[in-house]
Short mmCIF file of N, CA and C in Angstrom, two decimals:
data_model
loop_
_atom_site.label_atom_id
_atom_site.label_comp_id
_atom_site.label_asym_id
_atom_site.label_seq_id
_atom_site.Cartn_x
_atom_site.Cartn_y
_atom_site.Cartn_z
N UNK A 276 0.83 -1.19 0.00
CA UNK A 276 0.00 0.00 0.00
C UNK A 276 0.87 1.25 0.00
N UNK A 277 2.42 1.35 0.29
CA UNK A 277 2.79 2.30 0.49
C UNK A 277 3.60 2.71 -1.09
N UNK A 278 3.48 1.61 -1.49
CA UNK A 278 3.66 2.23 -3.00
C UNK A 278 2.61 3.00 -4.10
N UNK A 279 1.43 2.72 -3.25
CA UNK A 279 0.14 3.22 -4.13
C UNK A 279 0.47 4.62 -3.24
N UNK A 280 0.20 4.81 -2.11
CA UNK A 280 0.19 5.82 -1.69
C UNK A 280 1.40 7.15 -1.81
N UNK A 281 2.63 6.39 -2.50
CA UNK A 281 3.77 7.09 -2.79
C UNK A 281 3.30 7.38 -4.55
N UNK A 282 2.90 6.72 -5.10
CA UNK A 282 2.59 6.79 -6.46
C UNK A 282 1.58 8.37 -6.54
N UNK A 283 0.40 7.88 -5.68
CA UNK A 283 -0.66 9.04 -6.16
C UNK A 283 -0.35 10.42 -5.51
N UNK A 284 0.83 10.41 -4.34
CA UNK A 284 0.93 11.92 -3.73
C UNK A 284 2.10 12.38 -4.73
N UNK A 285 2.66 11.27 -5.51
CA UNK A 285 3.76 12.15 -6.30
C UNK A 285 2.81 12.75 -7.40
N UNK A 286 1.72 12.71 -7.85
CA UNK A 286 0.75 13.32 -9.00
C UNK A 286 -0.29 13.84 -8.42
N UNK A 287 -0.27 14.74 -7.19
CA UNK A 287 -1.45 15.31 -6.23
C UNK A 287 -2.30 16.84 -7.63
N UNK A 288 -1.37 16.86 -8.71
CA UNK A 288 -2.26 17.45 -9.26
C UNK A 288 -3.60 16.90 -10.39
N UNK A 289 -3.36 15.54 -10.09
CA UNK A 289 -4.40 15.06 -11.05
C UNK A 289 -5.56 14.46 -9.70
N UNK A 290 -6.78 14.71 -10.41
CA UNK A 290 -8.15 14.36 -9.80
C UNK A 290 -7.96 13.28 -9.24
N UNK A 291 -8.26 12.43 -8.15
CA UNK A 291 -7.95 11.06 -8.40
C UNK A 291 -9.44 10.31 -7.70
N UNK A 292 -10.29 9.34 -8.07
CA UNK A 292 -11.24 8.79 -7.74
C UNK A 292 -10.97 7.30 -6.74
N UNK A 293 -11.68 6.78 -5.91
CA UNK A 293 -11.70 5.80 -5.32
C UNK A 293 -13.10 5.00 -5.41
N UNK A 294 -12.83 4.13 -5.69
CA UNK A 294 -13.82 2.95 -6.10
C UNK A 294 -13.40 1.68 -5.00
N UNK A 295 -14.92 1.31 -4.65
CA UNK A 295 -15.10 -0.32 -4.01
C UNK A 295 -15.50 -1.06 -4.47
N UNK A 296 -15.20 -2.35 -4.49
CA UNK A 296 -15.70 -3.56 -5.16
C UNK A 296 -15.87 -4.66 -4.00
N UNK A 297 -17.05 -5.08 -3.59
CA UNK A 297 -18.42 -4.95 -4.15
C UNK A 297 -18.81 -3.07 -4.07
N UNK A 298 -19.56 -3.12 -4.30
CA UNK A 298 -20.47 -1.30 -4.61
C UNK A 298 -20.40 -0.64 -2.95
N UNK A 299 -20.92 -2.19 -1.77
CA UNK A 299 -21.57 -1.26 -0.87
C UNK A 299 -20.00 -1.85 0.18
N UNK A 300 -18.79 -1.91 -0.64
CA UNK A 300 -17.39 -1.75 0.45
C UNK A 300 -16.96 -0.34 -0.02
N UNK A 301 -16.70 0.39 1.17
CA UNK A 301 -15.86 1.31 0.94
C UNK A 301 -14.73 1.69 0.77
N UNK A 302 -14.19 2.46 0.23
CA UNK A 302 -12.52 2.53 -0.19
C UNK A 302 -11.90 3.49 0.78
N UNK A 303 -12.53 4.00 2.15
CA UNK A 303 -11.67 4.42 3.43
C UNK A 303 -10.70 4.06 3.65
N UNK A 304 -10.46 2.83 3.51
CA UNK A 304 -8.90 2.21 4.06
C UNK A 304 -7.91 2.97 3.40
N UNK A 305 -8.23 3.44 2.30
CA UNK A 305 -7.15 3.92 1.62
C UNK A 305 -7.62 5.73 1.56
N UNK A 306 -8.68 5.69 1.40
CA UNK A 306 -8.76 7.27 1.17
C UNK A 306 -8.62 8.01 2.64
N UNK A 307 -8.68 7.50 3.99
CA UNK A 307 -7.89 8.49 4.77
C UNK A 307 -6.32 8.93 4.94
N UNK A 308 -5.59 7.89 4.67
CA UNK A 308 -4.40 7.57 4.28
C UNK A 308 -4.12 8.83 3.30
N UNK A 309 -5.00 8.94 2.46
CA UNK A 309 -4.61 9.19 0.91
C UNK A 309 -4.62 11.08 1.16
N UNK A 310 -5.95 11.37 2.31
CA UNK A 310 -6.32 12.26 2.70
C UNK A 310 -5.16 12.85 3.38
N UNK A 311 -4.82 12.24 4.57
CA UNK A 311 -3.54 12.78 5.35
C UNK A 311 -2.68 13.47 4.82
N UNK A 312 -2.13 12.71 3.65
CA UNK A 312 -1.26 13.05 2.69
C UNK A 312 -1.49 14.62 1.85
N UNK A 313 -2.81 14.50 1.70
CA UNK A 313 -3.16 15.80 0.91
C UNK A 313 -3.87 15.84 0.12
N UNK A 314 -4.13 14.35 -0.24
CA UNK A 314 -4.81 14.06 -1.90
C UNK A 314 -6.07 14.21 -1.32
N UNK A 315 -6.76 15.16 -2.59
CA UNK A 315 -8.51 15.08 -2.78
C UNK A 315 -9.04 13.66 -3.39
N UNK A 316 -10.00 13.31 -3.47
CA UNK A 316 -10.36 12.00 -3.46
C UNK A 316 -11.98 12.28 -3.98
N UNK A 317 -12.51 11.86 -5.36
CA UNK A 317 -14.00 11.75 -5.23
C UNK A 317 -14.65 10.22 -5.56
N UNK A 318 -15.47 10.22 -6.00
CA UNK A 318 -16.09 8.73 -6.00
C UNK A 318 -17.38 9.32 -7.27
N UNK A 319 -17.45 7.63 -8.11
CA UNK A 319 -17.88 7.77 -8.75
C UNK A 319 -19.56 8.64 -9.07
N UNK A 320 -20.05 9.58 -9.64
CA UNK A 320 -21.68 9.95 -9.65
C UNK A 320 -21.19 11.38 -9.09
N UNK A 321 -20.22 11.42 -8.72
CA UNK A 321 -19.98 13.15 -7.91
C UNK A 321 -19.81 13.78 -9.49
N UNK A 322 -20.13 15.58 -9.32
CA UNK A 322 -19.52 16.25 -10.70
C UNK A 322 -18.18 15.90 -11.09
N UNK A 323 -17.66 16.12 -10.03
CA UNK A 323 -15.87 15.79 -10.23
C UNK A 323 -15.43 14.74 -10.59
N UNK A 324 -15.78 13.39 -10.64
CA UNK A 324 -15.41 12.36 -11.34
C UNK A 324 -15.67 12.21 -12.84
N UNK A 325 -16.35 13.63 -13.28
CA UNK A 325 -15.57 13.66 -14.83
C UNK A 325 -13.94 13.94 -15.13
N UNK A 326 -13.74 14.91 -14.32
CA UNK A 326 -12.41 15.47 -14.29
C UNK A 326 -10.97 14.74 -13.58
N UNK A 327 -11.87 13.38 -13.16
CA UNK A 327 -10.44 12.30 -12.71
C UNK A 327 -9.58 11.73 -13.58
N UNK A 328 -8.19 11.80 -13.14
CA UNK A 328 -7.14 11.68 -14.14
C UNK A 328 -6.84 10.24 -13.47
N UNK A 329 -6.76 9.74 -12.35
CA UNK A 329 -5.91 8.65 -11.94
C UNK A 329 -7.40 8.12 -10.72
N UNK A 330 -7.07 6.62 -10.61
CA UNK A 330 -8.59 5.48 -10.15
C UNK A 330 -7.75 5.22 -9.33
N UNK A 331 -8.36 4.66 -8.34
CA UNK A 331 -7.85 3.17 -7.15
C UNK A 331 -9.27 2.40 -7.08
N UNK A 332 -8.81 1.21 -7.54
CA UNK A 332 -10.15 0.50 -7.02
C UNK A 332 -9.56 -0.58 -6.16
N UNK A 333 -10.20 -0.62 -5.06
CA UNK A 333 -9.75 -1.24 -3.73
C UNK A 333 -10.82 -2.73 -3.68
N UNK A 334 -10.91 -4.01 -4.17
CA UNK A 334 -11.72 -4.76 -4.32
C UNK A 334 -11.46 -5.93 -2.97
N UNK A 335 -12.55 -6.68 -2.50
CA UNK A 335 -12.01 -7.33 -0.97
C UNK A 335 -12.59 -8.88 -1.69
N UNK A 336 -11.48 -9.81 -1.53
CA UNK A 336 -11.97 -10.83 -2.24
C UNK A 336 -12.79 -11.68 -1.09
N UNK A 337 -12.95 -11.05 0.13
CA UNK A 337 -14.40 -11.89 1.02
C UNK A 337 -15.07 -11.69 -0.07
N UNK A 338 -15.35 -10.84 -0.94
CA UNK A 338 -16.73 -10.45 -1.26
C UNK A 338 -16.95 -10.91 -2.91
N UNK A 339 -16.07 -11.98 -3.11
CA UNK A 339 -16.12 -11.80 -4.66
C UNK A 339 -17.18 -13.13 -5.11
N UNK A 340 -17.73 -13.33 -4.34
CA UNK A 340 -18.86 -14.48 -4.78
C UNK A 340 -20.18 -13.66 -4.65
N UNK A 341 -20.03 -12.08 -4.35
CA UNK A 341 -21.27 -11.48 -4.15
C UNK A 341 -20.90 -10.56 -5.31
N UNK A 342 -19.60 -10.52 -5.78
CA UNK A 342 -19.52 -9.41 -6.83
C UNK A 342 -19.50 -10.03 -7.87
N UNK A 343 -19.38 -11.33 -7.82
CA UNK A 343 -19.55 -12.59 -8.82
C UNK A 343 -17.97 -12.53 -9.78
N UNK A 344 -17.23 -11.72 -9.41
CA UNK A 344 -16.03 -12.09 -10.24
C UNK A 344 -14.75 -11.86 -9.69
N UNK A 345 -13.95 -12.32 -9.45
CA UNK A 345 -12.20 -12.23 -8.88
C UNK A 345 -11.89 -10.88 -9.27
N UNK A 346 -11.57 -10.73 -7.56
CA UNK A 346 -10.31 -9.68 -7.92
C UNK A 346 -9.38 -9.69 -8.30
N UNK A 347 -8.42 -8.66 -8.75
CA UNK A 347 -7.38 -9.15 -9.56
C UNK A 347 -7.29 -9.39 -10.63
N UNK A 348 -8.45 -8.75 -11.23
CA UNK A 348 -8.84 -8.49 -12.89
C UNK A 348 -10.23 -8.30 -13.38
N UNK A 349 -10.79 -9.68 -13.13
CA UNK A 349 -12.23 -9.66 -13.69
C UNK A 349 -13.15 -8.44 -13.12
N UNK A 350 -13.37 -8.43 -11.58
CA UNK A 350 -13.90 -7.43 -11.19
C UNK A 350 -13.50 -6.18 -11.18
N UNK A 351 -12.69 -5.52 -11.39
CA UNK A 351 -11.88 -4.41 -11.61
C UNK A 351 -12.65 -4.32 -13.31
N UNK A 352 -12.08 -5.80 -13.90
CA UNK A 352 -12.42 -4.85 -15.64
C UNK A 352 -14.06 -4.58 -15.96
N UNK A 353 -14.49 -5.47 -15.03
CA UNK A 353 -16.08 -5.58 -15.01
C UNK A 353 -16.78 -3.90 -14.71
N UNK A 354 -15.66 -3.26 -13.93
CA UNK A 354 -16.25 -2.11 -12.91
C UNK A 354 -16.08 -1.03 -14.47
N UNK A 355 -14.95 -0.93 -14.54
CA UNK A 355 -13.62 0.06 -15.87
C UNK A 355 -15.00 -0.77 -17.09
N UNK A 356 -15.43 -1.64 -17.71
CA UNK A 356 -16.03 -1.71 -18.59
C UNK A 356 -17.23 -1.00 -18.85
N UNK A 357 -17.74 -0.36 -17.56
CA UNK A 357 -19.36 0.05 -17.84
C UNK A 357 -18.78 1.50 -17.40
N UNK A 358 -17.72 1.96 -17.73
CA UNK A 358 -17.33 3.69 -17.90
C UNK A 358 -16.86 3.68 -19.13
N UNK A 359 -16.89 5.36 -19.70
CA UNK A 359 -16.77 5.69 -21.19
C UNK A 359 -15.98 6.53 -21.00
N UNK A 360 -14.38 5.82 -20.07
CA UNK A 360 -13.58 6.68 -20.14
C UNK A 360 -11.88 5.30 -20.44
N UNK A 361 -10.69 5.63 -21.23
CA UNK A 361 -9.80 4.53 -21.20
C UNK A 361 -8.73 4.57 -20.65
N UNK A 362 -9.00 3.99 -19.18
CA UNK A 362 -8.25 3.96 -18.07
C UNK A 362 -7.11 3.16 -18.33
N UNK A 363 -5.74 2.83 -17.92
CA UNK A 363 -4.99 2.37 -18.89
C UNK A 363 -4.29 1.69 -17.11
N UNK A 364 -3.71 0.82 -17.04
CA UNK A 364 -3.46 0.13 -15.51
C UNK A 364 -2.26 0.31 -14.97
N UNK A 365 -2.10 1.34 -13.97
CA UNK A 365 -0.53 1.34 -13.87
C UNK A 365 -0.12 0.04 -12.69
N UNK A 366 -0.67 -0.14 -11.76
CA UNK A 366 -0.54 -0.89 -10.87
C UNK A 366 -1.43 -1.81 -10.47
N UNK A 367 -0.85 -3.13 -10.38
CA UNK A 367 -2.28 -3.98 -9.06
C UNK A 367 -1.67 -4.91 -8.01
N UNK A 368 -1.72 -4.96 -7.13
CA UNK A 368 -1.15 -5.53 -5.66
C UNK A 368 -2.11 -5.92 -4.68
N UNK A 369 -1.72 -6.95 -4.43
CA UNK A 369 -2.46 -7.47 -2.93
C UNK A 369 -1.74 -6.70 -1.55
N UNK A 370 -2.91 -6.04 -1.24
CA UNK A 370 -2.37 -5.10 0.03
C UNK A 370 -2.77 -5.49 1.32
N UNK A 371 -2.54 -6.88 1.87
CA UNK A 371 -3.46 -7.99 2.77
C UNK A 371 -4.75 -9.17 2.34
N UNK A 372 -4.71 -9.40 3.08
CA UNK A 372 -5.73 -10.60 3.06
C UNK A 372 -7.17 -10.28 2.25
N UNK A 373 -7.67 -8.48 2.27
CA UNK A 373 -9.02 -8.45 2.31
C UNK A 373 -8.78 -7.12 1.53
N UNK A 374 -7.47 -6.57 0.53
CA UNK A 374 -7.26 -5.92 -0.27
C UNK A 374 -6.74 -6.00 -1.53
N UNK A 375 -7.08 -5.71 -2.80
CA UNK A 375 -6.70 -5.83 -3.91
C UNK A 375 -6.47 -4.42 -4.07
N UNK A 376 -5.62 -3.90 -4.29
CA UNK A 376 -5.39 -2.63 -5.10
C UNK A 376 -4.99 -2.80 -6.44
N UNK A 377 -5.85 -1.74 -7.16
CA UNK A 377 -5.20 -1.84 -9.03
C UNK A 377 -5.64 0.47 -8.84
N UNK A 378 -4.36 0.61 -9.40
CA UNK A 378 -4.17 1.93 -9.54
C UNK A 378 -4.19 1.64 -11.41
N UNK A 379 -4.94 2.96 -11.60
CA UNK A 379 -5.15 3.38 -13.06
C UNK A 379 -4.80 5.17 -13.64
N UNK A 380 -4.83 5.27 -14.99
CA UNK A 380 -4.70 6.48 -14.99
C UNK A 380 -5.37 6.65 -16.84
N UNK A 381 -5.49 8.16 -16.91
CA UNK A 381 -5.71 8.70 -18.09
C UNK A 381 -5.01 9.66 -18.33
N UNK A 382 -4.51 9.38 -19.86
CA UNK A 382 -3.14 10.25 -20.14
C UNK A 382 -2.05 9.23 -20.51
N UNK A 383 -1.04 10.57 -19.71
CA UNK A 383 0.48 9.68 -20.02
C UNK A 383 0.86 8.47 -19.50
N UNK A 384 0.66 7.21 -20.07
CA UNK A 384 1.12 5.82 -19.43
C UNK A 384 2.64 5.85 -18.84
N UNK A 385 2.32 5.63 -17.63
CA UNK A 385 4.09 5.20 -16.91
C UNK A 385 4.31 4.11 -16.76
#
């Protein structure tokens, strides 16, 4: 996690969104963290998640027989498939037992 969190404060000028997988987990674990740091943070349906440059979707594989697809790809591409925007994947890591992180971005691929 401390590489996601070193990743997105080095680009604190791009928008950055947080997503849960299933819908009703929240992505706190990471967005107070993310907050401390400095980073603004919105979530998907807000105005401002037109204007997001860089994603975290934080997926908990307790939950992937309710989200019906594995983290660690399927559910992540399942989420990124029903947006009309082309998020491109910079990162994905298991961040414990009950975290999947996949960091994304739009723009310049690193």
């Amino acid at each position: 996690m401390q590489a996601t969190l070193q990743t997105l404060t080095t680009r604190p000028r791009l928008h950055t969104a947080l997503v849960g997988i299933p819908e009703f987990k929240s992505a706190d674990a990471l967005g107070f963290p993310l907050a401390r740091r400095g980073v603004t943070t919105w979530a998907p349906g807000t105005p401002e998640f037109r204007v997001v440059m860089q994603l975290v979707i934080v997926c908990d594989p307790l939950f992937e027989e309710v989200a019906g697809l594995r983290c660690g790809g399927a559910a992540e591409g399942a989420w990124l498939g029903a947006q009309d925007r082309p998020w491109h994947l910079i990162d994905r890591f298991d961040a414990g037992p009950r975290r999947v992180l996949s960091v994304y971005a739009i723009g310049d691929e690193q």
